[in-house]
Every structure is written in structure tokens, then in C-alpha cells.
Short mmCIF file of C-alpha atoms and ligand atoms in Angstrom, two decimals:
data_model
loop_
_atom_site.label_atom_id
_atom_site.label_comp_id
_atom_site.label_asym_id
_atom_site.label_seq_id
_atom_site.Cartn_x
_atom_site.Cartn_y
_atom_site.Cartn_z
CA UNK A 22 15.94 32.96 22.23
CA UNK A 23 17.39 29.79 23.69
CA UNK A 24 16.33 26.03 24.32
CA UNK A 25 16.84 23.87 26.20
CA UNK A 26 15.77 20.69 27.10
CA UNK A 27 13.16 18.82 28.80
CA UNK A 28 15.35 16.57 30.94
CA UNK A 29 18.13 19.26 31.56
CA UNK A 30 21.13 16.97 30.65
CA UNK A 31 21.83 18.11 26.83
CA UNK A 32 23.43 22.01 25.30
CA UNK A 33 21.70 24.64 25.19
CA UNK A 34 20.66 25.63 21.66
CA UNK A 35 19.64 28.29 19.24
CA UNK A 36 16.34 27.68 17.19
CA UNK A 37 17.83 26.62 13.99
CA UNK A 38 20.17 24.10 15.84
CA UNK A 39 16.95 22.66 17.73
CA UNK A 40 15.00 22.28 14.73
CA UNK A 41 18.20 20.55 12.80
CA UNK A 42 18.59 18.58 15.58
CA UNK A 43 15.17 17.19 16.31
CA UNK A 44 15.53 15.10 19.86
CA UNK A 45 17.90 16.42 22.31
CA UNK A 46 20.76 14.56 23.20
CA UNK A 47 19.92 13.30 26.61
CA UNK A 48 16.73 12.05 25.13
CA UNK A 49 14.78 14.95 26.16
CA UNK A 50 12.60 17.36 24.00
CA UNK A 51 13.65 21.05 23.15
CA UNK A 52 11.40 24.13 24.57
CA UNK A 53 11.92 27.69 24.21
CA UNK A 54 14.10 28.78 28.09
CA UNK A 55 10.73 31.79 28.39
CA UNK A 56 7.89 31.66 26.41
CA UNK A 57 7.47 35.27 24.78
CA UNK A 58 3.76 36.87 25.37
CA UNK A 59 1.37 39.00 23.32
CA UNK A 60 -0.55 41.84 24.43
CA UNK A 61 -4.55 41.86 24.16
CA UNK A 62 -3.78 44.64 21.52
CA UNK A 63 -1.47 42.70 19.52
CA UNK A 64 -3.73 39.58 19.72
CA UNK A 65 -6.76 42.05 18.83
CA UNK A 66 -4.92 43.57 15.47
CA UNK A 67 -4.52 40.08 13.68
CA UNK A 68 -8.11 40.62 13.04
CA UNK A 69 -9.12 40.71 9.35
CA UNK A 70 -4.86 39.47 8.27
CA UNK A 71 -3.65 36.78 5.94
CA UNK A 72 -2.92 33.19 7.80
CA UNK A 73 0.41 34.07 6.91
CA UNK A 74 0.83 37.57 8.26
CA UNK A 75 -0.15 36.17 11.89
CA UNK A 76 1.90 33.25 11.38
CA UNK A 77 4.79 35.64 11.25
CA UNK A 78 3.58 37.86 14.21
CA UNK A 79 3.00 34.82 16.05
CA UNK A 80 6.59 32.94 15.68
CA UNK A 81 8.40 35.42 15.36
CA UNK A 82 10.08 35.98 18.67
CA UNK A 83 10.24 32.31 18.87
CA UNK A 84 13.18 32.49 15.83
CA UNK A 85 15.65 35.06 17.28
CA UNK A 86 18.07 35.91 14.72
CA UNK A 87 18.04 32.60 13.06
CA UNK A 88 16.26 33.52 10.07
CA UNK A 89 15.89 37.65 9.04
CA UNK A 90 12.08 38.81 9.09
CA UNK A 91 12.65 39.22 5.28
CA UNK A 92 13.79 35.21 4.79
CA UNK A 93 11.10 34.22 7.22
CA UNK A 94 7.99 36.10 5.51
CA UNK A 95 9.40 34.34 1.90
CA UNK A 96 9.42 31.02 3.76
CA UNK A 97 5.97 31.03 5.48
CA UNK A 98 4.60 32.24 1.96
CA UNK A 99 6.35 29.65 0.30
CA UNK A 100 4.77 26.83 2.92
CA UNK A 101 1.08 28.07 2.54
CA UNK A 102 1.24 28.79 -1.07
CA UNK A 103 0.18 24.92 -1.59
CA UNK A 104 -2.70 25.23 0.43
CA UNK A 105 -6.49 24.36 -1.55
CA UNK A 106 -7.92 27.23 0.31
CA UNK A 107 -7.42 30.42 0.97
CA UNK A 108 -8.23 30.89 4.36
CA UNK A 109 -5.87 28.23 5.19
CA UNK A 110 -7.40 27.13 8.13
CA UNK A 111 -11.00 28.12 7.97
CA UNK A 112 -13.40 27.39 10.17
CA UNK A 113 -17.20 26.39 9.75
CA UNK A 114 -20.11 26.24 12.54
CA UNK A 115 -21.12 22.69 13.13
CA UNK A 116 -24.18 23.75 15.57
CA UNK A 117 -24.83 27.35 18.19
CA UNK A 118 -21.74 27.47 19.73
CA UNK A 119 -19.37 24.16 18.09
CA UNK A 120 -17.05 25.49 15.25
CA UNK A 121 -14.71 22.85 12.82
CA UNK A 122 -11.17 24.54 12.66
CA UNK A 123 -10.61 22.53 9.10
CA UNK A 124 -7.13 21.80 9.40
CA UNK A 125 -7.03 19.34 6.23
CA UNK A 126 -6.58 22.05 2.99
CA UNK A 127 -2.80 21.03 2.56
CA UNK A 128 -1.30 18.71 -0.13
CA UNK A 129 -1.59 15.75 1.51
CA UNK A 130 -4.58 16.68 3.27
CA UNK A 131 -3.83 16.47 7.02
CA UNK A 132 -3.18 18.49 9.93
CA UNK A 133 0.50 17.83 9.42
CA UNK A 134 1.22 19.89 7.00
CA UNK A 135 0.76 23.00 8.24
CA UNK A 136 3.72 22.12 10.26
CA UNK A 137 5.67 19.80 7.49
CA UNK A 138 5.69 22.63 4.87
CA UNK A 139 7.13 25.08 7.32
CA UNK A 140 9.95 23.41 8.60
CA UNK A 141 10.22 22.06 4.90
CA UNK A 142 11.40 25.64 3.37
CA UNK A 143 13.23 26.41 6.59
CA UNK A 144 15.73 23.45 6.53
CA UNK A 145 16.44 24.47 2.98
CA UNK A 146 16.98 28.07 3.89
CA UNK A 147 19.13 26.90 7.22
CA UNK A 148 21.03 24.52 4.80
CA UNK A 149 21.89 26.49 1.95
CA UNK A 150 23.56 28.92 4.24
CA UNK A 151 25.21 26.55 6.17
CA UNK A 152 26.35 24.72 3.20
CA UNK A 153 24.93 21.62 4.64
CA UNK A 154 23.46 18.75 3.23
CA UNK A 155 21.25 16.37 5.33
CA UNK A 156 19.64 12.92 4.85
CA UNK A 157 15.89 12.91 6.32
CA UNK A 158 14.58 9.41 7.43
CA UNK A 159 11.12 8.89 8.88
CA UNK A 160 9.28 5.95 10.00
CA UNK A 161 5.11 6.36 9.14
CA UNK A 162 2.09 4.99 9.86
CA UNK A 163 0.86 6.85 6.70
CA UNK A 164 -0.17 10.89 7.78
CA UNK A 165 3.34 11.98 8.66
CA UNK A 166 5.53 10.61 5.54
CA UNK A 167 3.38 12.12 3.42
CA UNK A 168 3.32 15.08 4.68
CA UNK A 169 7.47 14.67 4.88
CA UNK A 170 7.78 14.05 1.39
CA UNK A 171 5.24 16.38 -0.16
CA UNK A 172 7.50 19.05 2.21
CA UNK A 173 10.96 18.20 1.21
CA UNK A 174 10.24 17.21 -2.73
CA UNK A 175 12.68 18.67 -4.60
CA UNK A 176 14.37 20.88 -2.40
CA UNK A 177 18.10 20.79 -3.34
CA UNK A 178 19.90 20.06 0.36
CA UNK A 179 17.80 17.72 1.38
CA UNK A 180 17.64 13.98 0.74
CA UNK A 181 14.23 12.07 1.97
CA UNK A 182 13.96 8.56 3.12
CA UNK A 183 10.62 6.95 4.31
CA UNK A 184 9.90 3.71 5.90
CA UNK A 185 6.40 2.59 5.76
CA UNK A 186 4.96 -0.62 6.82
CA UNK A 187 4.55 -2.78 3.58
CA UNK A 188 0.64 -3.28 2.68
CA UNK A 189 -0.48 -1.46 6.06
CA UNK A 190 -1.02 1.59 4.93
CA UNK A 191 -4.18 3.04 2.81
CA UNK A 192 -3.96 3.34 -0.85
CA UNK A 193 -4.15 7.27 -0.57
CA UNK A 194 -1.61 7.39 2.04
CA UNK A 195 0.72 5.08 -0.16
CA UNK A 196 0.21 6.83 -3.38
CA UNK A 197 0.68 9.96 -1.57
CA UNK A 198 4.38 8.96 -0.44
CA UNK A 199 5.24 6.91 -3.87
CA UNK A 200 3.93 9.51 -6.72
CA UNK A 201 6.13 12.36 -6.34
CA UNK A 202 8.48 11.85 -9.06
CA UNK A 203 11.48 14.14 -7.40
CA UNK A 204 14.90 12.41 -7.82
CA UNK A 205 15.57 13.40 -3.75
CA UNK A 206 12.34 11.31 -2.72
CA UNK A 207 12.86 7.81 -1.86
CA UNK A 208 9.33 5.95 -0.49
CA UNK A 209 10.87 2.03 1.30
CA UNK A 210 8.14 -0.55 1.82
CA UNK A 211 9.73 -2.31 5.35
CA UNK A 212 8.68 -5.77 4.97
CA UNK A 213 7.21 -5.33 8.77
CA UNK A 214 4.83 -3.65 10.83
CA UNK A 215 4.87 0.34 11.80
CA UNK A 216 6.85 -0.89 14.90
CA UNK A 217 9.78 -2.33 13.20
CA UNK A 218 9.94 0.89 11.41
CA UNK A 219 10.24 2.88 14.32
CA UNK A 220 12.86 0.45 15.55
CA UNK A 221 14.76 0.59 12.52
CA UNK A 222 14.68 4.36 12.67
CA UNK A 223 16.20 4.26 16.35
CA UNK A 224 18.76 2.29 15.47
CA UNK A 225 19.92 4.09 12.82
CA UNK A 226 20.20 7.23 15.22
CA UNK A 227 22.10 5.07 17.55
CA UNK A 228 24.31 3.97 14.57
CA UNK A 229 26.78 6.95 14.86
CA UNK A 230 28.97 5.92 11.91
CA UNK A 231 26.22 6.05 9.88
CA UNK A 232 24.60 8.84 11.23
CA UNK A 233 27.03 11.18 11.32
CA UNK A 234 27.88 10.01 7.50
CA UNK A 235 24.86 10.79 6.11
CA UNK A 236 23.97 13.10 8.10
CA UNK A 237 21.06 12.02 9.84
CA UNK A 238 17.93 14.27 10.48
CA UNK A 239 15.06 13.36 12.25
CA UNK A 240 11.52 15.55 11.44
CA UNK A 241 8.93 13.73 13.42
CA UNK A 242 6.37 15.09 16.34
CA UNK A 243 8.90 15.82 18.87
CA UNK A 244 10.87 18.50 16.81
CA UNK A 245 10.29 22.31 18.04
CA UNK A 246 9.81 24.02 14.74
CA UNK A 247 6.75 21.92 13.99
CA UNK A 248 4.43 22.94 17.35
CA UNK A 249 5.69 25.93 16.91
CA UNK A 250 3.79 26.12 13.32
CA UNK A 251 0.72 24.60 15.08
CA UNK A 252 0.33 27.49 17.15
CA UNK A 253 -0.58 29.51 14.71
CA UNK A 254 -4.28 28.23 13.95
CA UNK A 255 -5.45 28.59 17.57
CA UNK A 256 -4.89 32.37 17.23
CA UNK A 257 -6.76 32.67 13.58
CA UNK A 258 -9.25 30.53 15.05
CA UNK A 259 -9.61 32.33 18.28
CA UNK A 260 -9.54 35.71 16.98
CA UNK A 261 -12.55 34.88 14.27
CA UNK A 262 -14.04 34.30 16.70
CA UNK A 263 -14.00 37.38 19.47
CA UNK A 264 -10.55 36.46 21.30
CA UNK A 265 -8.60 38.59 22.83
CA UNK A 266 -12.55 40.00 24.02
CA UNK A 267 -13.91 36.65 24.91
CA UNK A 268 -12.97 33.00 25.96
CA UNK A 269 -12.82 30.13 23.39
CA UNK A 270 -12.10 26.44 24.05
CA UNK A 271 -10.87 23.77 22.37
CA UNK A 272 -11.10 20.40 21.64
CA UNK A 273 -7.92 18.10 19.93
CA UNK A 274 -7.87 14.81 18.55
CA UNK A 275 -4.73 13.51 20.42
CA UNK A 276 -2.12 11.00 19.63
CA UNK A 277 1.67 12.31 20.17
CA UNK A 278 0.20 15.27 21.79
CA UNK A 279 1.89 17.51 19.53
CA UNK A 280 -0.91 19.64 18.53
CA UNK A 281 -2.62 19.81 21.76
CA UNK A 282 0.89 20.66 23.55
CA UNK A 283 0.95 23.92 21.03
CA UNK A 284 -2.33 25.11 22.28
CA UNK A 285 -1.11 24.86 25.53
CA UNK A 286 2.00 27.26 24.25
CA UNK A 287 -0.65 29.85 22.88
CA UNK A 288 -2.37 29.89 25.92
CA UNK A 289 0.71 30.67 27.67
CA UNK A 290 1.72 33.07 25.12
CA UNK A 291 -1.99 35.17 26.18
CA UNK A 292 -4.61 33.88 23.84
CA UNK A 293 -7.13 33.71 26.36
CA UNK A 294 -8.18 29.45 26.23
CA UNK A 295 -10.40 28.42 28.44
CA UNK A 296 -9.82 24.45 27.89
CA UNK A 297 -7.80 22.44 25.89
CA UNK A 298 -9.52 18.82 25.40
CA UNK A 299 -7.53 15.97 24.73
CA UNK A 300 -10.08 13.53 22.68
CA UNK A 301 -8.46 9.95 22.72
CA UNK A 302 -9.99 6.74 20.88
CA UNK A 303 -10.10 3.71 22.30
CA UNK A 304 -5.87 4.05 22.87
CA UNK A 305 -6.90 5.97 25.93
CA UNK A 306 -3.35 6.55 28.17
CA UNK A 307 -3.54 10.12 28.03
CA UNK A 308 -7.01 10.34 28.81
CA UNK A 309 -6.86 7.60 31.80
CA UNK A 310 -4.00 9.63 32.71
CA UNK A 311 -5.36 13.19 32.90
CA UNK A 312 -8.35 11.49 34.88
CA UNK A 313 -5.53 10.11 37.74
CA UNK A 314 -5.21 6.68 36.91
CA UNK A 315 -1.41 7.28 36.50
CA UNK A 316 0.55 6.84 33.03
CA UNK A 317 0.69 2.85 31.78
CA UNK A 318 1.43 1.80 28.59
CA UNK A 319 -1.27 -1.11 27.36
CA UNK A 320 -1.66 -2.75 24.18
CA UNK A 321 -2.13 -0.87 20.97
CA UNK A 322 -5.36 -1.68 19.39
CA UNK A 323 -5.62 -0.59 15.53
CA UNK A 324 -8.66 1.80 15.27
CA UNK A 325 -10.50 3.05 12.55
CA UNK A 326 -9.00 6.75 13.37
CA UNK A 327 -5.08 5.13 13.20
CA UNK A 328 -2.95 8.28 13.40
CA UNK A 329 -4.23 8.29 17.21
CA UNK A 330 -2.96 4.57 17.63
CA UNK A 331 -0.10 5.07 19.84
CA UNK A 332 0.50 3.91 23.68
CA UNK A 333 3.20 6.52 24.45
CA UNK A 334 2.17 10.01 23.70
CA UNK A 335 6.20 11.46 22.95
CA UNK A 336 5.15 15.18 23.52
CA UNK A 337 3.20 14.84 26.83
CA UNK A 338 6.31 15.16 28.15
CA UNK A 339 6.81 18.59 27.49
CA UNK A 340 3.47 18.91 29.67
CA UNK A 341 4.70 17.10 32.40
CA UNK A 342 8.19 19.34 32.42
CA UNK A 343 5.41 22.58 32.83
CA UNK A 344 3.18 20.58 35.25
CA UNK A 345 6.75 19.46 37.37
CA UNK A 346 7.84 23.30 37.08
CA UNK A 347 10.49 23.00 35.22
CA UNK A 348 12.06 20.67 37.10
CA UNK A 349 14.06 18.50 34.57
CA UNK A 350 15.36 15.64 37.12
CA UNK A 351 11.83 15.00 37.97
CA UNK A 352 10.94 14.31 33.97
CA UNK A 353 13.95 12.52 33.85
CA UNK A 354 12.94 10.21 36.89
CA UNK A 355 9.60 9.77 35.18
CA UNK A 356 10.72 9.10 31.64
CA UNK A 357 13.16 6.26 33.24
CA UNK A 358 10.26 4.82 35.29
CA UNK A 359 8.38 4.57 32.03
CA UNK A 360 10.99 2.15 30.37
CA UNK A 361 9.10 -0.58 32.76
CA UNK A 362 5.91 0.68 32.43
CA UNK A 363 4.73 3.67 33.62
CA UNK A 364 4.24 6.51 36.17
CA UNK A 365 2.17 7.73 38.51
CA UNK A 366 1.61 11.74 38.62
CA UNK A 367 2.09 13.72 41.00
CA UNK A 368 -1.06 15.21 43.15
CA UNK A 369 0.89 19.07 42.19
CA UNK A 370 1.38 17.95 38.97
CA UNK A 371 -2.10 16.33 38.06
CA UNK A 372 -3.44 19.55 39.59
CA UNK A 373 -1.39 21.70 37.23
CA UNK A 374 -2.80 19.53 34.23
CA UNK A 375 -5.99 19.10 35.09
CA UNK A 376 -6.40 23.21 35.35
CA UNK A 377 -5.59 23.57 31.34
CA UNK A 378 -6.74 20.14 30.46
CA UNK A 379 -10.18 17.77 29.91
CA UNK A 380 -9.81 14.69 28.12
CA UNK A 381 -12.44 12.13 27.08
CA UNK A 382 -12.44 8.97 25.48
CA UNK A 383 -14.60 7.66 22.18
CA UNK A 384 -15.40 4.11 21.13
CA UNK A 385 -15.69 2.92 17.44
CA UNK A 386 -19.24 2.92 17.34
CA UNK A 387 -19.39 5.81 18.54
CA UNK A 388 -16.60 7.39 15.99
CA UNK A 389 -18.72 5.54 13.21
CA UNK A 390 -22.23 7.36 15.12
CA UNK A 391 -20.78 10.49 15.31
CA UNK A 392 -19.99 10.69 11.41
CA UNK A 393 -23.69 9.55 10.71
CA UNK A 394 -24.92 12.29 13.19
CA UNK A 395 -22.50 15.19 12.43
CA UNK A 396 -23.51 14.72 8.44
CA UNK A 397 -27.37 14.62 9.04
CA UNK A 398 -27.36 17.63 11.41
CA UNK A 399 -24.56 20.11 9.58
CA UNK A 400 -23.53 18.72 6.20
CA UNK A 401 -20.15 18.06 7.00
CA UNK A 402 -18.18 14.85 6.81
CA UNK A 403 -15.97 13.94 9.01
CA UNK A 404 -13.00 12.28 9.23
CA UNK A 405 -12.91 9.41 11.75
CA UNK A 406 -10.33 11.02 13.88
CA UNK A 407 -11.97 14.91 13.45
CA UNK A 408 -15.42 12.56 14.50
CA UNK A 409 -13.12 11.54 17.70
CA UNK A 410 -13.05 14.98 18.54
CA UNK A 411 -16.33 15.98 17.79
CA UNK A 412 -18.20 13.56 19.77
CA UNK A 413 -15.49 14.71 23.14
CA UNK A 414 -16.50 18.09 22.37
CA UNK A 415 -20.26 17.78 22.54
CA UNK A 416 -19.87 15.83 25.81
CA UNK A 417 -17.53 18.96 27.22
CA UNK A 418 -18.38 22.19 25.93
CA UNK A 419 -20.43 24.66 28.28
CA UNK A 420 -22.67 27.49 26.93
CA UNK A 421 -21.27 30.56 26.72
CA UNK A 422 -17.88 29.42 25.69
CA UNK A 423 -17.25 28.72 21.73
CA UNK A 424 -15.88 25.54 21.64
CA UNK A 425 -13.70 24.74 18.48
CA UNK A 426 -12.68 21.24 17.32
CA UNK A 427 -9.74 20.50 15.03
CA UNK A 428 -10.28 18.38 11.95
CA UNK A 429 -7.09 17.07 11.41
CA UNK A 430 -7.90 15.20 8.47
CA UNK A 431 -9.81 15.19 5.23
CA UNK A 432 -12.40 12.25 4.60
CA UNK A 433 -10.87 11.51 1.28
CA UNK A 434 -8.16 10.35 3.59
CA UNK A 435 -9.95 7.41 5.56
CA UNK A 436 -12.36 6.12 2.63
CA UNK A 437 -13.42 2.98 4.05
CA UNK A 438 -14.36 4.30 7.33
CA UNK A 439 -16.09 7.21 6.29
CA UNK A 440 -18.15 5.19 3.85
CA UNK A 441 -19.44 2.67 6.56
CA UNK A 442 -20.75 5.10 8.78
CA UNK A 443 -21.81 7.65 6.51
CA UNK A 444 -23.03 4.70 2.93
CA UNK A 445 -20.70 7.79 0.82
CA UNK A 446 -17.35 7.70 -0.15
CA UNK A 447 -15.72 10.69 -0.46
CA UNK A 448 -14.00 11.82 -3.43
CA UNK A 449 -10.54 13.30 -3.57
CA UNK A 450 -10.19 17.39 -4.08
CA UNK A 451 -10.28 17.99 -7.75
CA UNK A 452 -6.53 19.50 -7.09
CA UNK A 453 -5.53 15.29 -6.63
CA UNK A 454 -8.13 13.67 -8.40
CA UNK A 455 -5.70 12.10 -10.55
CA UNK A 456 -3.42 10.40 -7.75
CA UNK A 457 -4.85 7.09 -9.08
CA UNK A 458 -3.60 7.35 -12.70
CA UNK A 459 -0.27 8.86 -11.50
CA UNK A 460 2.89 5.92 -11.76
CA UNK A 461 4.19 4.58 -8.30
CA UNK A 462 8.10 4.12 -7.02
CA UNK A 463 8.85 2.51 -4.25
CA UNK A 464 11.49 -0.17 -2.87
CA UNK A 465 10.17 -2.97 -1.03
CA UNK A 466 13.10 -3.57 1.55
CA UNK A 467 13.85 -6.35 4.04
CA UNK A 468 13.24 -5.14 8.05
CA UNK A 469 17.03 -5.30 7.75
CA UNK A 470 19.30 -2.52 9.29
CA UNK A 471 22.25 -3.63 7.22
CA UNK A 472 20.12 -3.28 3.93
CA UNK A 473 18.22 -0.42 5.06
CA UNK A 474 21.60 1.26 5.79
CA UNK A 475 23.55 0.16 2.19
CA UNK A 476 20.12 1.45 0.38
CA UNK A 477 20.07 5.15 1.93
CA UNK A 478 24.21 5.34 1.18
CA UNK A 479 23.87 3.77 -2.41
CA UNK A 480 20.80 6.55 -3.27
CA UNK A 481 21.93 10.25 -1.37
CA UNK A 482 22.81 12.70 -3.96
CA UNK A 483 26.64 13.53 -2.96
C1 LIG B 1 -1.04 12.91 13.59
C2 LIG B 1 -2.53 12.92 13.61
C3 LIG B 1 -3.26 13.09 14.81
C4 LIG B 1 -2.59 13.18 16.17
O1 LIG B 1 -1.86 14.36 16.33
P1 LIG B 1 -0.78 14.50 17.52
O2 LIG B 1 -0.10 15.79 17.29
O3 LIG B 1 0.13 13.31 17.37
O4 LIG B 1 -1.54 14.45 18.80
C5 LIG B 1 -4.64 13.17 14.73
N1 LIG B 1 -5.28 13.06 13.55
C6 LIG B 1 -4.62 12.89 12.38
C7 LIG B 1 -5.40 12.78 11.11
C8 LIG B 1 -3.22 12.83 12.35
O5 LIG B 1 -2.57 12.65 11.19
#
């Protein structure tokens, strides 16, 4: 199995050099050259197996020889095995029809780590054998440094740097990344907002002395190996629910487009998906975009559901490659075009899009509404993002065809949000009720390249 990337100009790689690479050198994104299929047989046996047994039937032909089935069962076991609930993923009906794919059972209680854990135990597997050690910075709004450093907490090859923006985060999502008391973990309050992180981040890739001297390795949205784990869910969801025998839709609370973009990989791999629905907040490109208005960056305006504040969705690319036919100059011309603003799609292209994909858009009252609603008619509290997706959902879904939403986060998560609409506040799971009492670490660090560069080379383990 080879990739290659998104924009045509970078080498052609083998899975574990994708996923230790992270963005391809011409600025593209990695994607498998064919995308292997499953039989309606195959699909139909996963029926009644462990999360983990069709995660392994699922990526498997997506490894090649990279890993040995024997390494990669141990290493999707040792991902899960953190998980509050044994299902994994399990999913609960909402109202005739509307199921909750509960995504939000890992340690730090998002979507993210289904994929974060993965790619977690398969650096260190990758690394060991290479002899390699690596130095992981990420830049976080909150969901996805978590995630990073619950993942790569004391795994020996690996040292973890995060930048987070000083006093813009919430306390869970700061506890969460300043707790874990692993010598390898290193949490950096930026003195900034999420942007300057980013920035930072980017110029420390484009700092080749440094990066090449410590290493550098990038684990955010755009890197294969994590859609790849995301993949897995829409088959264990599909199947509960009559797939490969019957049609199932469903409905994504979008932001980077990375968990959307692997539904749109099972569906080409055979799970029969009727649609995939992109559910934006009020940071609507993608959804102005999948209705034709063309893709133009705006303003970001901070929402109550923040993990979908973003203007440029990084993995809709690897849509647009599909929707372009693989033709890599076009995504090229299009990613260029967006350094001044924007794009207009194709009529083809739209077309192509527009066949898999249904977007919608959801105000903040209407987030806030939906979590009143969804609580007095099921039970269940949602999120404000999972609330973004269930109020798309009831606008989209058609009888006859289960729709499924993903929760992609737990209400413990988003407090404050969850207690105006709803008057409760959700407790923690009793597995981290005590991340209040536990002691915090954390640098606070100028938005400094120089100093963010001396800290990382004065604290990896060499
Ligand atoms: C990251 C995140 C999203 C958006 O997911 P993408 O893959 O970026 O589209 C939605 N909800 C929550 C809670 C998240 O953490």
C-alpha cells in the first residue's frame, strides 16, 4: 500500500513513513494510491465482534507490511484498553429512526481519541524498531492536546510538547493537558491566542535546523493514521444497525473535516452510506461551500461548540482531490488561490460533492435549544457541538433511512454551556472525578520562537 499526496509534488510513501511524517512535503495531505474494498460478506461478519476485532479487519489492508497482524492486534488493544466503556463506541436511540454514535468514552473524553490512542502505540512500536526518537509539538485549542498527551504519556521514544493559548482554554481541558505527571509530558501556556500557537508551530516546521534536531513530528488532523482510526466507528455503527442489508446515514459535527472525510473513505471502502452531513455552527465555510457559494475564508467567531471554530477546514482538501478526480494540479491551483482568499468550485466538482454530501448550519440559540429539547425528549445530554449535529440531523434525515449522529464530545467537557441551556452541570465520569484535586505543571512561555525553541531543546530526554 502506497501514498501519495494530495497535490502530487512530494515522494511517494509507505504507511509508517506517512504517519511519521504528518503533512507532505509539497504541502499536500497523504491518501492511500487505491482505496481497498470489503465485500457485503465481510462487512456482514463483523456482526456481534469486539470494537477492536473490526478495527483490525477494517485497517488492515490500509497498513501493508508496516506493522505484522500480531504487533497491530497488541496495539489496537493497547489503544482501546483506556476506554470507560466497553462497547467503545456505543450507540443509543435518541427518537424512531435518530441514533447517538457516543464517541466521547476515551480518557479525555472526546472524539479524538479514538484516533490519538491509536497512532499513540503505533509511533512507539514504529520507533522502537527504528531506533528513533521524536519530539511531538502541537498547537490546541483544548480537545486535541489532550487527547495528544493522554496518548503519548509515558511512552519511552516519544517526547510531547503542547502549546495552548494561556487562560483560553476550559479548566477541564487545561487540567487535562497539565495533570499527567509523566517526565516526557511538557503542557506550555503561549502567552497568546490559539492563532499564535498555530503560527509558532509553523514556524518551527519551517525552522529546519531545529526541526531536523529534534526531530520534529507533527500529529494533528491532517495526518493519515488518525482518519484512518475514525473509520472504524461508521462500520460498528452501521452494522448495529442492519448494514451491509440496509442504508444508514450520517450526520458529523464538522470543523477540520477529519472525521467526516473518513466516512467518506468507508463509504468508498463499501459500507453502504447513504449521506454524510456536514453540521457547521455559525463558522459556516464548509457548509456555504457545499451549498455553491464557493470557498471564502471570513472571520472566526468563538462559539459555544469551539472545537468547530475554524475558517479553513485542512482536510476538505482531500475531498476536493476525489471531487477533482485525482487531479493533483487542480488542488494545487486551488490551495494557492486560497492564500488570497478563496475558491470557487467547480460545477463537476460541486456535483461530485454534493452526491455524498448535505451540510447545514446551526445558530447558538439554537445549539443552546437543541440541548434543552434533546434532554426533555430522550434523557441525554448533549454536548454543544454533538447538539450542532443533532439539530442538522433532524432537519435532514428521511424516513426509512437510520440516521446516526456523532457525539464527539462528553458534556463534562463544555460545563458552562451545557449548564445554560440545560440549568445542570454535568459531573465528570467517576473514572476522573478527581482531576480537580490532582497538582498542575505547566510553563507559562512568551509567544516567542526563540524561547519556545531553547525550552523544547533544554527539556527532550537525549
Ligand atoms: C475536533 C472536534 C470536532 C471537529 O472534528 P473535525 O474532525 O475537525 O471535523 C468536533 N467536535 C469536537 C468535540 C472536537 O473535539
Amino acid at each position: 500500500m502506497k501514498y501519495v499526496s494530495t497535490r502530487g509534488q512530494a515522494p511517494v510513501l509507505s504507511f509508517e513513513e506517512a504517519m511519521l511524517t504528518g503533512l507532505a512535503r509539497d504541502g499536500g495531505l497523504y491518501l492511500p494510491d487505491t482505496i481497498p474494498t470489503l465485500t457485503p460478506e465481510e462487512i456482514a461478519a463483523f456482526e456481534g465482534q469486539s470494537y477492536e476485532e473490526v478495527a483490525f479487519r477494517v485497517m488492515r489492508p490500509f497498513i501493508g507490511d508496516s506493522f505484522t497482524d500480531g504487533e497491530f492486534r497488541e496495539i489496537i488493544a493497547r489503544a482501546y484498553a483506556g476506554f470507560g466503556h466497553a462497547a467503545r463506541a456505543p450507540l443509543v436511540e435518541l427518537a424512531p429512526g435518530h441514533f447517538l454514535l457516543e464517541l466521547f468514552h476515551g480518557p479525555t473524553l472526546a472524539f479524538k481519541d479514538f484516533a490519538m490512542q491509536l497512532i499513540g502505540q503505533l509511533f512507539e512500536v514504529a520507533l522502537k524498531r527504528r531506533g528513533e526518537r521524536v519530539t511531538i509539538v502541537g498547537a490546541t485549542s483544548g480537545d486535541t492536546g489532550s487527547a495528544a498527551i493522554e496518548a503519548f504519556r509515558g511512552l519511552e521514544n516519544v517526547d510531547v510538547f503542547i502549546l495552548f493559548p494561556h487562560g483560553r482554554v476550559s479548566e477541564v481541558q487545561r487540567r487535562q493537558m497539565t495533570t499527567p505527571a509523566d517526565a516526557n509530558v511538557h503542557a506550555l501556556a503561549l502567552e497568546g491566542d490559539f492563532d499564535d500557537c498555530q503560527a509558532r508551530l509553523k514556524d518551527m516546521f519551517n525552522d529546519f535546523d531545529f526541526r531536523d534536531g529534534v526531530k520534529l513530528a507533527g500529529v494533528n488532523s491532517i495526518n493519515w493514521a488518525r482518519v484512518l482510526a475514525q473509520v472504524v466507528y461508521y462500520f460498528t455503527s452501521a452494522v448495529a444497525l442492519g448494514a451491509p442489508h440496509r442504508k444508514v446515514s450520517f450526520t458529523v459535527p464538522t470543523g477540520n473535516f477529519g472525521d467526516i472525510f473518513a466516512g467518506f473513505i468507508a463509504k468508498q471502502m463499501g459500507l453502504p452510506i447513504d449521506r454524510l452531513v456536514v453540521a457547521t455552527n455559525q463558522n459556516d465555510i464548509l457548509h456555504r461551500c457545499l451549498s455553491g457559494q464557493g470557498y471564502f475564508k471570513g472571520e472566526t467567531i468563538p462559539s459555544i461548540s469551539p472545537s468547530m471554530d475554524i475558517q479553513v477546514s485542512s482536510n476538505f482538501e482531500r475531498a476536493l482531490y476525489y471531487a477533482y478526480d485525482r487531479d493533483s494540479g487542480a488542488v494545487a491551483q486551488l490551495m494557492e488561490e486560497l492564500k488570497s482568499g478563496g475558491f470557487t468550485v467547480s460545477q463537476g466538482a460541486l456535483q461530485a460533492l454534493n452526491e455524498t454530501f448535505s451540510s447545514g448550519r446551526v445558530s447558538e440559540e439554537e445549539t443552546l435549544a437543541t440541548i434543552q429539547a434533546t434532554l426533555a425528549s430522550s434523557g441525554e445530554l448533549l454536548c454543544p457541538h454533538s447538539a450542532v449535529g443533532v439539530k442538522v440531523a433532524e432537519e435532514t434525515r428521511v424516513a426509512g433511512t437510520p440516521m446516526i449522529t456523532l457525539a464527539t464530545a462528553h458534556p463534562a467537557k463544555f460545563p458552562d454551556a451545557v449548564e445554560k441551556a440545560s440549568g445542570i452541570r454535568p459531573p465528570l465520569p467517576p473514572r476522573m472525578a478527581d482531576l480537580y484535586d490532582r497538582s498542575e505543571r505547566v510553563t507559562r512561555i512568551a509567544n516567542d520562537l526563540a524561547a519556545i525553541e531553547d525550552h523544547i531543546k533544554g527539556h527532550i530526554a537525549r
